[in-house]
């Protein structure tokens, strides 16, 4: 029962993390920068893995898609690949989890379902690591440019998508670890029940022994001998 509850918790945590990781791909604010006036923000520059935009004080956004994938910076290409891999691995991990959970009717025996659940945990951990690596690589580029005194172009700060990606990656890793530990509960052999009849007393065992002798031996009448028998 405890193993089933832990698998349900792991599934919910992993799916929540996968949803958060998936939501980072279309999120706009991977990096953001603002130009402030005396009273209001005059412009907001932001970018993600697919485009770079600027929003003025009236709320109108002008965006420019990246012209060519081959002309992109290496870190953007790596982040795209890692985030797409994280989403794909999370999808397959959720399918494996459905087959490996003990509360479902598919997947075979308990031993086979435990192996599938462990596989789902490994896939979720890989998904979380891919997302964590992609977000950290993008954040490292932003912080390096921000603290570089020789960098004269527009400097950005960390956007909301990075924090969402880190949170989703952490949930995927936690859920995957719980799935991996659940295999130890599923593979434990069931306990055998033994009935205890109580210790047999010495008197009862002697009674049984003499009773058994009485069954196999014929009882001879006791012979009466007097003193004239020896004369």
Short mmCIF file of C-alpha atoms in Angstrom, two decimals:
data_model
loop_
_atom_site.label_atom_id
_atom_site.label_comp_id
_atom_site.label_asym_id
_atom_site.label_seq_id
_atom_site.Cartn_x
_atom_site.Cartn_y
_atom_site.Cartn_z
CA UNK A 1 0.00 0.00 0.00
CA UNK A 2 2.85 2.37 0.80
CA UNK A 3 4.50 1.57 -2.53
CA UNK A 4 1.30 2.41 -4.42
CA UNK A 5 0.99 5.74 -2.62
CA UNK A 6 4.63 6.62 -3.32
CA UNK A 7 4.16 5.78 -7.01
CA UNK A 8 1.09 8.02 -7.22
CA UNK A 9 3.00 10.88 -5.55
CA UNK A 10 5.96 10.33 -7.88
CA UNK A 11 3.68 10.34 -10.92
CA UNK A 12 1.98 13.60 -9.90
CA UNK A 13 5.30 15.29 -9.11
CA UNK A 14 6.90 14.12 -12.37
CA UNK A 15 3.94 15.13 -14.52
CA UNK A 16 3.85 18.56 -12.87
CA UNK A 17 7.54 19.01 -13.59
CA UNK A 18 7.11 17.88 -17.20
CA UNK A 19 4.26 20.38 -17.72
CA UNK A 20 6.43 23.18 -16.34
CA UNK A 21 9.34 22.19 -18.56
CA UNK A 22 7.05 22.06 -21.60
CA UNK A 23 5.67 25.52 -20.83
CA UNK A 24 9.12 27.09 -21.00
CA UNK A 25 9.45 26.57 -24.77
CA UNK A 26 6.69 29.04 -25.78
CA UNK A 27 7.37 31.39 -22.86
CA UNK A 28 8.54 34.81 -24.02
CA UNK A 29 10.78 36.02 -21.22
CA UNK A 30 13.93 33.92 -21.25
CA UNK A 31 15.94 37.11 -20.86
CA UNK A 32 14.63 40.61 -20.30
CA UNK A 33 15.95 44.14 -20.11
CA UNK A 34 14.19 47.47 -19.54
CA UNK A 35 14.92 51.08 -20.35
CA UNK A 36 13.35 53.31 -17.76
CA UNK A 37 12.39 56.94 -18.11
CA UNK A 38 11.73 59.45 -15.38
CA UNK A 39 8.22 58.16 -14.68
CA UNK A 40 7.39 55.05 -16.71
CA UNK A 41 9.21 52.24 -18.47
CA UNK A 42 9.84 53.41 -22.00
CA UNK A 43 10.82 50.05 -23.52
CA UNK A 44 11.25 46.42 -22.57
CA UNK A 45 13.59 44.17 -24.49
CA UNK A 46 13.08 40.45 -24.19
CA UNK A 47 14.03 37.28 -26.04
CA UNK A 48 13.52 33.54 -25.97
CA UNK A 49 14.78 30.58 -27.97
CA UNK A 50 12.89 31.59 -31.10
CA UNK A 51 12.78 35.38 -31.39
CA UNK A 52 13.80 38.70 -29.91
CA UNK A 53 11.31 41.49 -29.25
CA UNK A 54 10.90 44.99 -27.89
CA UNK A 55 7.75 46.32 -26.22
CA UNK A 56 7.17 50.05 -25.89
CA UNK A 57 5.28 51.92 -23.20
CA UNK A 58 1.99 51.58 -25.10
CA UNK A 59 2.18 47.78 -25.01
CA UNK A 60 2.95 47.32 -28.69
CA UNK A 61 5.54 44.63 -29.36
CA UNK A 62 7.81 44.41 -32.37
CA UNK A 63 9.41 41.01 -32.77
CA UNK A 64 12.04 39.59 -35.04
CA UNK A 65 12.44 35.88 -35.54
CA UNK A 66 15.88 34.42 -35.71
CA UNK A 67 16.73 34.35 -39.42
CA UNK A 68 18.50 30.99 -39.69
CA UNK A 69 19.10 28.09 -37.37
CA UNK A 70 22.60 27.59 -38.75
CA UNK A 71 23.44 31.25 -38.10
CA UNK A 72 22.40 31.10 -34.43
CA UNK A 73 24.78 31.20 -31.53
CA UNK A 74 25.90 27.82 -30.28
CA UNK A 75 24.33 28.16 -26.85
CA UNK A 76 20.87 28.86 -28.33
CA UNK A 77 21.09 25.77 -30.52
CA UNK A 78 22.21 23.69 -27.54
CA UNK A 79 19.39 25.03 -25.38
CA UNK A 80 16.83 24.26 -28.07
CA UNK A 81 18.06 20.69 -28.37
CA UNK A 82 18.18 20.13 -24.63
CA UNK A 83 14.71 21.54 -23.97
CA UNK A 84 13.13 19.56 -26.83
CA UNK A 85 14.88 16.42 -25.54
CA UNK A 86 13.57 17.15 -22.03
CA UNK A 87 9.99 17.45 -23.29
CA UNK A 88 10.28 14.27 -25.37
CA UNK A 89 11.81 12.26 -22.53
CA UNK A 90 9.11 13.48 -20.15
CA UNK A 91 6.43 12.29 -22.58
CA UNK A 92 7.87 8.79 -22.80
CA UNK A 93 8.48 8.75 -19.06
CA UNK A 94 4.80 9.45 -18.39
CA UNK A 95 3.80 6.53 -20.64
CA UNK A 96 6.22 4.17 -18.90
CA UNK A 97 4.92 5.36 -15.53
CA UNK A 98 1.34 4.53 -16.47
CA UNK A 99 2.38 0.98 -17.40
CA UNK A 100 4.62 0.53 -14.36
CA UNK A 101 2.35 1.77 -11.58
CA UNK A 102 0.77 -0.91 -9.41
CA UNK A 103 -2.62 0.81 -9.47
CA UNK A 104 -3.00 0.24 -13.22
CA UNK A 105 -4.17 -2.97 -14.85
CA UNK A 106 -1.57 -3.09 -17.62
CA UNK A 107 2.10 -3.95 -17.56
CA UNK A 108 2.15 -7.60 -16.52
CA UNK A 109 3.25 -9.01 -13.19
CA UNK A 110 4.37 -6.97 -10.20
CA UNK A 111 8.02 -7.72 -10.95
CA UNK A 112 7.70 -6.54 -14.54
CA UNK A 113 5.76 -3.45 -13.48
CA UNK A 114 8.49 -2.61 -10.96
CA UNK A 115 11.11 -2.67 -13.72
CA UNK A 116 8.96 -0.45 -15.94
CA UNK A 117 8.43 1.99 -13.06
CA UNK A 118 12.19 2.12 -12.48
CA UNK A 119 12.70 2.78 -16.21
CA UNK A 120 10.16 5.62 -16.00
CA UNK A 121 12.10 7.09 -13.08
CA UNK A 122 15.36 7.01 -15.05
CA UNK A 123 13.70 8.68 -18.04
CA UNK A 124 12.24 11.42 -15.83
CA UNK A 125 15.65 12.01 -14.23
CA UNK A 126 17.21 12.38 -17.70
CA UNK A 127 14.43 14.79 -18.67
CA UNK A 128 15.09 16.89 -15.59
CA UNK A 129 18.84 16.91 -16.20
CA UNK A 130 18.34 18.04 -19.82
CA UNK A 131 16.07 20.88 -18.72
CA UNK A 132 18.40 21.86 -15.89
CA UNK A 133 21.39 21.91 -18.24
CA UNK A 134 19.60 23.93 -20.91
CA UNK A 135 18.35 26.60 -18.51
CA UNK A 136 21.69 26.80 -16.72
CA UNK A 137 23.58 27.18 -20.01
CA UNK A 138 21.31 30.03 -21.08
CA UNK A 139 21.56 31.70 -17.67
CA UNK A 140 25.34 31.38 -17.69
CA UNK A 141 25.50 33.25 -21.00
CA UNK A 142 23.31 36.05 -19.62
CA UNK A 143 25.31 36.47 -16.41
CA UNK A 144 28.62 36.33 -18.25
CA UNK A 145 27.59 39.16 -20.57
CA UNK A 146 26.03 41.16 -17.73
CA UNK A 147 29.14 41.18 -15.55
CA UNK A 148 31.58 41.61 -18.43
CA UNK A 149 32.78 45.25 -18.40
CA UNK A 150 33.96 44.97 -22.01
CA UNK A 151 30.54 43.89 -23.32
CA UNK A 152 28.99 47.06 -24.79
CA UNK A 153 25.79 45.66 -26.33
CA UNK A 154 22.38 45.40 -24.67
CA UNK A 155 22.66 43.56 -21.35
CA UNK A 156 19.87 41.30 -20.15
CA UNK A 157 18.76 39.76 -16.91
CA UNK A 158 17.29 36.34 -16.11
CA UNK A 159 13.74 35.89 -17.32
CA UNK A 160 10.81 34.05 -15.79
CA UNK A 161 11.15 31.09 -18.16
CA UNK A 162 14.48 30.10 -16.62
CA UNK A 163 13.02 29.87 -13.13
CA UNK A 164 10.06 27.87 -14.44
CA UNK A 165 12.45 25.52 -16.21
CA UNK A 166 14.56 25.04 -13.08
CA UNK A 167 11.48 24.31 -10.99
CA UNK A 168 10.15 21.80 -13.53
CA UNK A 169 13.53 20.09 -13.79
CA UNK A 170 13.74 19.74 -10.02
CA UNK A 171 10.27 18.17 -9.87
CA UNK A 172 11.13 15.72 -12.66
CA UNK A 173 14.30 14.64 -10.87
CA UNK A 174 12.50 14.24 -7.53
CA UNK A 175 9.68 12.22 -9.08
CA UNK A 176 12.15 10.04 -10.98
CA UNK A 177 14.12 9.29 -7.83
CA UNK A 178 10.93 8.24 -6.02
CA UNK A 179 10.06 5.95 -8.93
CA UNK A 180 13.51 4.35 -8.78
CA UNK A 181 13.26 3.73 -5.03
CA UNK A 182 9.78 2.21 -5.40
CA UNK A 183 11.28 -0.86 -7.12
CA UNK A 184 12.75 -2.01 -3.79
CA UNK A 185 9.26 -2.17 -2.26
CA UNK A 186 7.81 -3.99 -5.25
CA UNK A 187 10.50 -6.69 -5.38
CA UNK A 188 10.33 -7.66 -1.70
CA UNK A 189 9.09 -11.27 -1.31
CA UNK A 190 5.80 -11.61 0.53
CA UNK A 191 6.01 -12.82 4.09
CA UNK A 192 4.97 -16.40 4.76
CA UNK A 193 2.41 -16.92 7.46
CA UNK A 194 3.16 -19.58 10.05
CA UNK A 195 0.65 -20.93 12.52
CA UNK A 196 1.84 -21.54 16.08
CA UNK A 197 0.13 -24.41 17.81
CA UNK A 198 1.91 -24.01 21.12
CA UNK A 199 4.56 -26.14 22.77
CA UNK A 200 3.65 -29.74 23.40
CA UNK A 201 3.92 -30.62 27.04
CA UNK A 202 6.03 -33.51 28.24
CA UNK A 203 3.05 -35.18 29.83
CA UNK A 204 1.01 -35.11 26.65
CA UNK A 205 3.94 -36.45 24.60
CA UNK A 206 4.42 -39.31 27.06
CA UNK A 207 0.72 -40.04 26.94
CA UNK A 208 0.87 -40.18 23.15
CA UNK A 209 3.92 -42.45 23.32
CA UNK A 210 2.33 -44.87 25.71
CA UNK A 211 -0.85 -44.72 23.75
CA UNK A 212 1.08 -45.63 20.64
CA UNK A 213 2.73 -48.53 22.42
CA UNK A 214 -0.66 -49.73 23.48
CA UNK A 215 -1.75 -49.79 19.86
CA UNK A 216 1.13 -51.96 18.69
CA UNK A 217 1.71 -54.14 21.75
CA UNK A 218 -0.70 -56.51 23.34
CA UNK A 219 -1.13 -56.08 27.00
CA UNK A 220 -0.30 -59.20 29.04
CA UNK A 221 -2.09 -59.80 32.28
CA UNK A 222 0.13 -59.35 35.25
CA UNK A 223 1.31 -62.59 36.71
CA UNK A 224 0.82 -63.25 40.38
CA UNK A 225 3.65 -65.10 42.01
CA UNK A 226 3.53 -66.39 45.59
CA UNK A 227 6.18 -67.94 47.69
CA UNK A 228 5.09 -71.56 46.76
CA UNK A 229 5.97 -70.98 43.12
CA UNK A 230 9.66 -71.07 43.85
CA UNK A 231 9.56 -74.21 45.92
#
